[in-house]
CSV table of C-alpha atoms in Angstrom, one decimal:
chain,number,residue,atom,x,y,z
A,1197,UNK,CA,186.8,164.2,242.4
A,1198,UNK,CA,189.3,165.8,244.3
A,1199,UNK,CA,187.3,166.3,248.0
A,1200,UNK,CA,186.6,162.4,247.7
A,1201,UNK,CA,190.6,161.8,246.9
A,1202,UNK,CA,191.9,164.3,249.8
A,1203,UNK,CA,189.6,162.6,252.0
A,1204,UNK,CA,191.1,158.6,251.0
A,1205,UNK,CA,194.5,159.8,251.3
A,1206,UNK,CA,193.9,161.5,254.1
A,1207,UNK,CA,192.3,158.4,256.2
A,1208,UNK,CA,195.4,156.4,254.7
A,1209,UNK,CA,198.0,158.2,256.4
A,1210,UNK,CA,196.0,158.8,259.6
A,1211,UNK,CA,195.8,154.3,259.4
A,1212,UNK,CA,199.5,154.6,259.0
A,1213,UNK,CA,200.8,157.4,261.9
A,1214,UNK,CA,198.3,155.1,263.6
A,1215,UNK,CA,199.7,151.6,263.1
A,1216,UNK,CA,203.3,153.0,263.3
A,1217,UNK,CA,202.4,154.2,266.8
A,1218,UNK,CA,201.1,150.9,267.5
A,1219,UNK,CA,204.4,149.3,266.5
A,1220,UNK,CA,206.4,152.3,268.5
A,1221,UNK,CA,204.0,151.7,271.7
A,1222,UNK,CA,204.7,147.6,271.4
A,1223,UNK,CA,208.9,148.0,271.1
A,1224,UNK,CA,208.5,150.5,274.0
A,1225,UNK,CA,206.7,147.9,276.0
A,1226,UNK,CA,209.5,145.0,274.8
A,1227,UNK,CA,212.2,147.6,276.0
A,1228,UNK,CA,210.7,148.0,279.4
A,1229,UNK,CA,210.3,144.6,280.1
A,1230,UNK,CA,213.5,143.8,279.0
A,1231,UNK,CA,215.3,146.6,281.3
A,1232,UNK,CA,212.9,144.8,284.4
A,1233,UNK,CA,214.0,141.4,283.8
A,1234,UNK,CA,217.7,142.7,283.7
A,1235,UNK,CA,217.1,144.8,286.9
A,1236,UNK,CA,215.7,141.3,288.2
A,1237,UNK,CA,218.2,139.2,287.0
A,1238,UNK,CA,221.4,141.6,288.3
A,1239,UNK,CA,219.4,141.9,291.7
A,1240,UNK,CA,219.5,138.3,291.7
A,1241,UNK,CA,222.8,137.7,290.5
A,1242,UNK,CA,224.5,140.4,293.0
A,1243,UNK,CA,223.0,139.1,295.6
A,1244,UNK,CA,224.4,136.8,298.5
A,1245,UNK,CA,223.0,133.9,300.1
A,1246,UNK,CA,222.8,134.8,304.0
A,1247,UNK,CA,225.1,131.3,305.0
A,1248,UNK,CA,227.8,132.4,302.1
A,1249,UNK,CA,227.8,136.1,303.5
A,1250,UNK,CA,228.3,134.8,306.8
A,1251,UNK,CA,231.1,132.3,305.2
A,1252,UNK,CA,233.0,135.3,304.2
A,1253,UNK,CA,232.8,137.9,306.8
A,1254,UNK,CA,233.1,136.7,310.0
A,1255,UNK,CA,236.3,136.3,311.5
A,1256,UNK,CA,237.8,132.1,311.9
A,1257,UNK,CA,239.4,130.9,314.9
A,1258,UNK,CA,242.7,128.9,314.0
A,1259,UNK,CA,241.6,125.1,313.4
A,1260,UNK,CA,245.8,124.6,314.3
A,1261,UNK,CA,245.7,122.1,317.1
A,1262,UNK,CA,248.3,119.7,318.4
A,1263,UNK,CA,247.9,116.2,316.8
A,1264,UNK,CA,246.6,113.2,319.4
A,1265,UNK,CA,250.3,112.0,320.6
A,1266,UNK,CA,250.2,115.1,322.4
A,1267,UNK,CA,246.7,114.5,324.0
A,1268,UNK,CA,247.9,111.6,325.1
A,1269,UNK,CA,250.7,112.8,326.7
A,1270,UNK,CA,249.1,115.5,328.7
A,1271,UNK,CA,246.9,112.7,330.1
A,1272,UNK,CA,249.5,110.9,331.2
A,1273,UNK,CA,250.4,113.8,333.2
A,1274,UNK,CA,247.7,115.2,334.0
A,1275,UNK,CA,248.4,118.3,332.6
A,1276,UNK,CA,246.5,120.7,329.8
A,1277,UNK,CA,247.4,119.9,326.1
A,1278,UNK,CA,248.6,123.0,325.1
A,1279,UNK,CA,251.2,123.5,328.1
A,1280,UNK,CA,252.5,120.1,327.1
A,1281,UNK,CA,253.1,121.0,323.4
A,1282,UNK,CA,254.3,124.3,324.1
A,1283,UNK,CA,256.8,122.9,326.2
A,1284,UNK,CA,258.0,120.2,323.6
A,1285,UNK,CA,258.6,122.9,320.7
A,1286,UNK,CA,261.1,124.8,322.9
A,1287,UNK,CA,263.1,121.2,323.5
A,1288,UNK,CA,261.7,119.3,326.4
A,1289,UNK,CA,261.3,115.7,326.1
A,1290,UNK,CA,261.3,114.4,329.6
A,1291,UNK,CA,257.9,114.5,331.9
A,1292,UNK,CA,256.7,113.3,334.9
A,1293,UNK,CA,253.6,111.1,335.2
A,1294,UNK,CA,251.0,111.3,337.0
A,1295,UNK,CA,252.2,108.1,339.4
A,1296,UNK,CA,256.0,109.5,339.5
A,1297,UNK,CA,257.5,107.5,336.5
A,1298,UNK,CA,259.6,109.5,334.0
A,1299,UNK,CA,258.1,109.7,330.5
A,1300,UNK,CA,260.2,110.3,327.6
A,1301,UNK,CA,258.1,112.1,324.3
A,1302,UNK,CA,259.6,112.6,321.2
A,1303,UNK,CA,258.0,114.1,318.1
A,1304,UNK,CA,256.6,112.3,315.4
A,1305,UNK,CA,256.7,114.6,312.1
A,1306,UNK,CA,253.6,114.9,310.8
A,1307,UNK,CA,251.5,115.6,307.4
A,1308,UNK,CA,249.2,118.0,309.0
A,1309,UNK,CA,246.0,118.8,307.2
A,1310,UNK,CA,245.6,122.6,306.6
A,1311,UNK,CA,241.5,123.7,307.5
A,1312,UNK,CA,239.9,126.2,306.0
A,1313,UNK,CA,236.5,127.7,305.3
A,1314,UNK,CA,235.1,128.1,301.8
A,1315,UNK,CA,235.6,130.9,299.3
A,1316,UNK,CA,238.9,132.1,301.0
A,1317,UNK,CA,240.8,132.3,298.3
A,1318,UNK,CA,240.2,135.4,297.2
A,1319,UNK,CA,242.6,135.5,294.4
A,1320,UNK,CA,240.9,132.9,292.7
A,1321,UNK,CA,238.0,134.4,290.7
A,1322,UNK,CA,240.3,136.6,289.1
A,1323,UNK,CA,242.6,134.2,288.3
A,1324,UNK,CA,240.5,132.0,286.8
A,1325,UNK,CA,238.2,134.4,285.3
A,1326,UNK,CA,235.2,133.5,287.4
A,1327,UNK,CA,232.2,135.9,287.7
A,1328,UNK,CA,228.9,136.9,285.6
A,1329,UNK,CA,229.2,137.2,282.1
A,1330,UNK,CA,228.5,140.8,280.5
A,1331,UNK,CA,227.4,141.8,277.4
A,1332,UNK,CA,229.7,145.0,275.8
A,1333,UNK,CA,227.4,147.1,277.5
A,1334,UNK,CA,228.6,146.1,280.9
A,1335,UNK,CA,225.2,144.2,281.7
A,1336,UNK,CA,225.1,141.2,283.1
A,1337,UNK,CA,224.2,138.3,280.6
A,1338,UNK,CA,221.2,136.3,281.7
A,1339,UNK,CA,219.1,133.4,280.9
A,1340,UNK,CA,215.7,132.8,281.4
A,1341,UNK,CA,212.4,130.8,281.4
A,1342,UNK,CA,210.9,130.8,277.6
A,1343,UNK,CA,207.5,130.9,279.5
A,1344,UNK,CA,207.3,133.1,282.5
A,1345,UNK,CA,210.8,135.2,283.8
A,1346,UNK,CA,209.5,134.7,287.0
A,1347,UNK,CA,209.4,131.1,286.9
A,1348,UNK,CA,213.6,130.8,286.3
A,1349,UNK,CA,215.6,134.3,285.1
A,1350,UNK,CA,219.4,134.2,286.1
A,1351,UNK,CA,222.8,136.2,285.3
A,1352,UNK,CA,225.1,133.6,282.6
A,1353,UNK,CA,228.5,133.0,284.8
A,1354,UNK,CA,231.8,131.5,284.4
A,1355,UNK,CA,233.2,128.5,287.0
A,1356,UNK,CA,236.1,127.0,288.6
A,1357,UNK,CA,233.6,124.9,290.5
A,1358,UNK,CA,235.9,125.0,293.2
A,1359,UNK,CA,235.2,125.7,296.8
A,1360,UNK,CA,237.8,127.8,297.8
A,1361,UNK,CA,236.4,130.4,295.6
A,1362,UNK,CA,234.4,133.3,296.8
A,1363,UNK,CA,232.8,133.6,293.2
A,1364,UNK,CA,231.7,129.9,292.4
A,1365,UNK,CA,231.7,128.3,296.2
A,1366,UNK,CA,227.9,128.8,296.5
A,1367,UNK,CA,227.2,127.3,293.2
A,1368,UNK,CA,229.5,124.1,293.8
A,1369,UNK,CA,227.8,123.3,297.2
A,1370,UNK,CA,224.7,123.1,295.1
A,1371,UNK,CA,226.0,121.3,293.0
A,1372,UNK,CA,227.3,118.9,295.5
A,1373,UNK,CA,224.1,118.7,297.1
A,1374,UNK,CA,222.4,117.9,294.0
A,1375,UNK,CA,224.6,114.9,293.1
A,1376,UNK,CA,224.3,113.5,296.7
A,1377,UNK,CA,220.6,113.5,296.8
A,1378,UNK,CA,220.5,112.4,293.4
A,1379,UNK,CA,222.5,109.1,294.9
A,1380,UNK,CA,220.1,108.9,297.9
A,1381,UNK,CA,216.8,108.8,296.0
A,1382,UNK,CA,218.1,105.8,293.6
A,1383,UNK,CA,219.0,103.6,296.5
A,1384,UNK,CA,215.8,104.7,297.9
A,1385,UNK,CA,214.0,103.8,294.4
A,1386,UNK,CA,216.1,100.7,294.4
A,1387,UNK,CA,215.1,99.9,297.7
A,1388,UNK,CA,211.6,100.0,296.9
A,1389,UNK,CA,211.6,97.7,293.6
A,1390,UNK,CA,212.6,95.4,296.2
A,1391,UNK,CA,210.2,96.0,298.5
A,1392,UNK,CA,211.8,97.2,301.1
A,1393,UNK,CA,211.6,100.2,303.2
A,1394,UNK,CA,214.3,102.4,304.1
A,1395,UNK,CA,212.2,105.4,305.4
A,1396,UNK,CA,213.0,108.6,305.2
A,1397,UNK,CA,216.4,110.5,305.4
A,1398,UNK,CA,216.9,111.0,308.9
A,1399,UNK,CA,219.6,114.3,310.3
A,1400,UNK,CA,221.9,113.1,312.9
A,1401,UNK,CA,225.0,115.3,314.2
A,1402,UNK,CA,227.7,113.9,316.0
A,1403,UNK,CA,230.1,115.8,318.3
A,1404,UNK,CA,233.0,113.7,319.5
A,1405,UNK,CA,234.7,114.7,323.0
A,1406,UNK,CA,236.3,118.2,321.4
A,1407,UNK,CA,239.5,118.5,322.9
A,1408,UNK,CA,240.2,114.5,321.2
A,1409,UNK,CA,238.3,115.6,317.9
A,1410,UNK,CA,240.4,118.8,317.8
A,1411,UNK,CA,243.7,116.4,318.0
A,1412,UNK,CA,242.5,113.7,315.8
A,1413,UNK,CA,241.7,116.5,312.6
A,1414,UNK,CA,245.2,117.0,312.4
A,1415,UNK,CA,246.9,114.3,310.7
A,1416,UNK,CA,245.4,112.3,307.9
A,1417,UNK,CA,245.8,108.9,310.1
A,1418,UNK,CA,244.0,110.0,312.7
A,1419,UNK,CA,241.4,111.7,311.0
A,1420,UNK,CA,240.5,109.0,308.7
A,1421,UNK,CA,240.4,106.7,312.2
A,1422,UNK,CA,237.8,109.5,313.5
A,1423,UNK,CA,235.8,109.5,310.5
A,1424,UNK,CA,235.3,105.7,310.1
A,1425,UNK,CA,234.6,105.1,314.0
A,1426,UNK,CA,231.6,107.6,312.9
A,1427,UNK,CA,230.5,105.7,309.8
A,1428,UNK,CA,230.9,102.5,310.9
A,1429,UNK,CA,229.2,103.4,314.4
A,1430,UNK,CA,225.9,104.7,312.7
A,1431,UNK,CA,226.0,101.6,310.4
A,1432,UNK,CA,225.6,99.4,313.6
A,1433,UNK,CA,223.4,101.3,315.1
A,1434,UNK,CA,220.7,100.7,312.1
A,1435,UNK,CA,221.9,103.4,309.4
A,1436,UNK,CA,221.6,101.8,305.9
A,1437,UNK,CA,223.4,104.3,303.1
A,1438,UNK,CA,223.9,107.8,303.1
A,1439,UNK,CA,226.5,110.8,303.3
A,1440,UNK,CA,228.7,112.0,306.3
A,1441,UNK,CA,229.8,115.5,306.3
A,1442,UNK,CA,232.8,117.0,309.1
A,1443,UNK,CA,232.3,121.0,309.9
A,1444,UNK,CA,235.5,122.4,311.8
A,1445,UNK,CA,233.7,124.9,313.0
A,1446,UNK,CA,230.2,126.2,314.4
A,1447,UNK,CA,228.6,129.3,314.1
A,1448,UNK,CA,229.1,131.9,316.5
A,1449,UNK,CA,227.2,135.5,316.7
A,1450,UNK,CA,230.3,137.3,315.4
A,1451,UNK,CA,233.4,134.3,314.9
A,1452,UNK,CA,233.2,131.1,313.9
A,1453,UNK,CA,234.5,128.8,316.5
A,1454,UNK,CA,236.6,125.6,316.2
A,1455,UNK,CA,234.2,123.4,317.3
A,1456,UNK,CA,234.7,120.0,314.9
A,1457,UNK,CA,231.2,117.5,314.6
A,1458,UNK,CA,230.0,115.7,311.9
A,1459,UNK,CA,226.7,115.5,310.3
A,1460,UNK,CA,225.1,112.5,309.0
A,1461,UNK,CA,222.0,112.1,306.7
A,1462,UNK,CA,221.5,108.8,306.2
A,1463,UNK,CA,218.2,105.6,305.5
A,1464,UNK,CA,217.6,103.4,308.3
A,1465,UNK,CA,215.9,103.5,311.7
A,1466,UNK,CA,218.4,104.5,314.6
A,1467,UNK,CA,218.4,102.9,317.6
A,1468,UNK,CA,218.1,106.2,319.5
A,1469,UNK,CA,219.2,104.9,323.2
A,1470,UNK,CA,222.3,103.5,321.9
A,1471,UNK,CA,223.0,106.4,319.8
A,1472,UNK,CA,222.9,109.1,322.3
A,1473,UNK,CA,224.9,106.6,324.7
């Protein structure tokens, strides 16, 4: 009676170490996949986008610029723009044109727009408390997808969804973009329900004469002339509804340079002779 009761008790707690082990083996597993899809999700989280690296490293030349009066006075003298201004902030007013007649320039105050690039405020993030959210532990709080991490798995932040900030400037261009094409592809739905075809989104950039660009971003009046010769230049030329984005600058190996164009993405079928003309 007692061999046969060892041997019960005995297979019983052999089913149990086993089962337990099971259960330890299965949490084990859980941990590590866990600690993987937090190494994934901080990788992912810590790192940059190469365009917003770029944004933040390399060094800006001053968008500063005499405003258009100026231009026009140097090209009534035929002299450069800069030696013109330069002259007129330590007192001159008096010139001579370029067929001998005496020209007298006095400054207009101005409103001047102040350029910069994104995420230059560097202050920002801490004083709105932007960045990822962390658990006590110090680990960055993520989200993912309930099916597959690999199919969406991202560290939880905070935003000011402004572009001025290093933290959240990445994020709000996204966001930005999103709403834009959101726009574009109901007026292209829209469009269609009426049977007519806008084709696709065509890229056009436009690069006014720079040294008149560089004058005309100044003020607010002359920029918002600029900007609506653009628009309303594209419209005639067979553009139909879209978005018109100015960049200051271009891209440079190591600076960004002051180099002001606009970019259009827009419906309609350009009329590419009179464009480039």
């Amino acid at each position: 009676m007692k061999g046969p009761h060892r041997t019960d008790m005995q297979q019983t707690l052999e089913y149990y170490d086993s089962r337990m082990e099971q259960q330890r083996l299965r949490a084990l597993e859980r941990k590590f996949q866990q600690f993987e899809r937090q190494g994934i999700a901080e990788q992912a989280a810590l790192a940059e986008h190469p365009v917003v690296r770029f944004v933040k490293s390399l060094p800006v030349e001053d968008p500063r610029y005499p405003a258009i009066e100026y231009l026009r006075l140097a090209q009534q003298v035929g002299r450069d723009v800069w030696e013109v201004f330069n002259e007129v902030q330590e007192g001159r007013r008096e010139f001579s044109g370029r067929d001998g007649t005496q020209i007298r320039f006095d400054p207009v105050p101005h409103e001047f727009v102040t350029w910069s690039m994104p995420a230059h405020d560097l202050r920002r993030p801490e004083d709105k408390k932007c960045g990822f959210i962390r658990s006590p532990s110090g680990s960055i709080v993520y989200t993912m997808c309930p099916d597959h991490p690999e199919h969406y798995l991202k560290g939880k932040r905070r935003h000011c969804w402004s572009l001025h900030c290093p933290s959240c400037m990445n994020d709000t261009a996204l966001k930005h973009g999103v709403k834009i094409e959101r726009q574009l592809l109901v007026y292209q739905k829209l469009c269609e329900k009426q049977g007519v075809d806008v084709g696709r989104i065509g890229h056009w950039v436009i690069s006014p004469p720079q040294e008149l660009a560089k004058c005309m971003m100044q003020t607010y009046e002359d920029f918002d002339i600029l900007q609506r010769y653009v628009d309303d230049t594209i419209l005639e030329l067979g553009g139909k509804a879209g978005v018109t984005v100015f960049h200051p600058w271009r891209q440079k190996e190591d600076f960004w340079e002051l180099s002001p164009h606009f970019h259009v993405l827009c419906y309609g079928f350009l009329r590419t002779k009179r464009f480039l003309k």
